[in-house]
């Protein structure tokens, strides 16, 4: 009797001990350090003080993903090697002077599902046809992340083909995972196409993320999910190994909870890449000595000239805007912090810009997409599909009938009909160039602006046309609790100024709050 009791008692003890150990690593409540909402700098400090390590961090995020992803559908795949990578990072930290390690060393990162990783993860742009395809190598930005010691935690979900499949497809939906959900208000638009990156950052499924943008895909989901998104000047970050839409417009950038986190990620991923030679070479002249963290300045708004337009449908703070009052309050704050607001600006040659956004851009993108995506698919080591034509055929044959009936694939089909860059495409491209020069650039230069502001991510449509950079910062929540942001756009290479402005605005308002989970 007694010995049996002892044995039972002992195993009970063991069980309790294991339970408390695992609840320690899963819930994080007994951590010496609160991981939820922790920034990159917080985590590095905690690493140094042995209050948390990368393995515990990865365990916690995986637990969060297991708990929340069935609802949010923000993560397509978790890296089966993430814990091993974390152990390696912990080991390296023990053996290295921590001052020599990158700020991203040992930090978990989720990358959008159209950014190649040469590991056990699929790279599929959310498309079922690309499941099981084998990429030749890590994307240029992933190489830089790994070199800095960051841990690739997994792939974030996205609007399939970055919304370039069909007009009828909702933001954040893809064949592989279904519909992603806004963590603030489940019925609200989660936006796209870097939907999973924005949701994952917002809901603390990871420390930092990467998204990509052709026309709004970083700024817009950042706006909708109350996080910070930086859309870099095209070429500042390498697009090698990124499933393309257009080499003229595509760019890779961070989506994070704070401006500083986003800038620390930007510092790691910018720069020359021989596999995206021309664009990264041209843009590398914009990278300042010492990179971008130096522009996280408390007084960054001082003397900045910020443009405001009204009464236009592209970027206007119009009278019927529900959130206008909140924006007007922010304008006051910006002025109080030393910015000069240049109000009621009129964009020169506005019709040119409008025409490009609503007409010419799509003509160019369709043709560029076919060329660029066929090159990408042709380069894969293995793939069920080798061309856009194959993808369309695959969708017809294999995708479940309900999905293809519901959302179709009209954009893919229209892109397939294009025949390279012909007369019409050249005319569209010339119109876009003219709209950029005589519209946006004229506005910025004639008024000596450091940034043009827009409600939400509206400025993204203009920024897309010319490869210009932009940053979205959380700016509040409407009466239903739906987030909205404020975006700042600038001329090529103006990241230093945009970062000063965005950081200054964020620090003056500190309005972001985590979603109600
Ligand atoms: C120090 O860290 C780097 C990664 O930043 C790693 O390559 C190297 O192996 C580490 N050194 C030791 C002794 O662990
Ligand atoms: C990648 O896709 C294949 C084929 O669908 C699947 O078997 C595998 O589990 C996926 N990899 C991961 C890490 O989820
Ligand atoms: C993936 O990456 C590029 C890079 O910007 C993005 O613009 C594009 O929309 C995405 N492409 C696809 C086909 O998903
Ligand atoms: C280019 O602009 C001209 C003049 O505004 C317009 O007539 C023409 O339709 C445009 N073409 C394309 C392809 O955008």
Coordinates of C-alpha atoms and ligand atoms in Angstrom, one line a residue, residues 112-115 124-127 130 158-165 193-194 211-218 231 234 238-239 241-246 249-253 369 373 376 412, ligand 3:
X112 CA 5.5 36.6 -46.1
X113 CA 4.7 33.5 -48.0
X114 CA 6.1 34.9 -51.3
X115 CA 9.6 35.3 -49.9
X124 CA 3.8 29.5 -52.3
X125 CA 2.4 33.1 -52.4
X126 CA -0.7 31.5 -50.8
X127 CA -1.3 29.5 -54.0
X130 CA 3.0 26.2 -55.6
X158 CA -1.2 36.6 -47.6
X159 CA -3.8 37.4 -50.1
X160 CA -3.1 34.8 -52.8
X161 CA -0.8 36.0 -55.6
X162 CA -0.8 39.3 -53.6
X163 CA -4.4 39.8 -54.9
X164 CA -3.2 39.5 -58.4
X165 CA -5.4 36.4 -59.0
X193 CA -1.7 41.5 -49.3
X194 CA 0.8 41.2 -46.5
X211 CA 6.0 41.9 -45.9
X212 CA 6.1 42.9 -49.6
X213 CA 4.5 45.7 -51.6
X214 CA 3.6 46.3 -55.2
X215 CA 0.8 48.7 -54.6
X216 CA -0.2 49.1 -51.0
X217 CA 0.5 45.6 -49.7
X218 CA 2.7 46.7 -46.7
X231 CA 7.6 50.4 -47.7
X234 CA 12.2 50.1 -54.7
X238 CA 16.6 42.9 -52.7
X239 CA 13.7 41.2 -54.5
X241 CA 13.8 35.1 -54.5
X242 CA 10.5 36.9 -54.0
X243 CA 7.6 35.7 -56.1
X244 CA 7.2 38.8 -58.3
X245 CA 4.5 40.9 -59.7
X246 CA 6.7 43.7 -61.2
X249 CA 7.2 48.3 -58.3
X250 CA 7.9 45.3 -56.0
X251 CA 9.7 46.0 -52.7
X252 CA 10.3 44.1 -49.4
X253 CA 9.9 45.8 -46.0
X369 CA 3.7 40.0 -64.0
X373 CA 6.4 35.3 -62.8
X376 CA 10.5 33.0 -61.3
X412 CA -4.3 35.7 -64.0
Ligands
LIG3 C1 5.2 39.0 -53.5 O1 6.2 39.9 -53.5 C2 6.2 41.1 -54.2 C3 7.2 42.0 -53.7 O2 6.7 43.3 -53.6 C4 4.8 41.7 -54.0 O3 4.8 43.0 -54.5 C5 3.9 40.9 -54.7 O4 2.7 41.4 -54.6 C6 3.9 39.5 -54.2 N1 3.7 38.6 -55.4 C7 2.9 37.6 -55.5 C8 2.7 37.0 -56.8 O5 2.3 37.2 -54.5

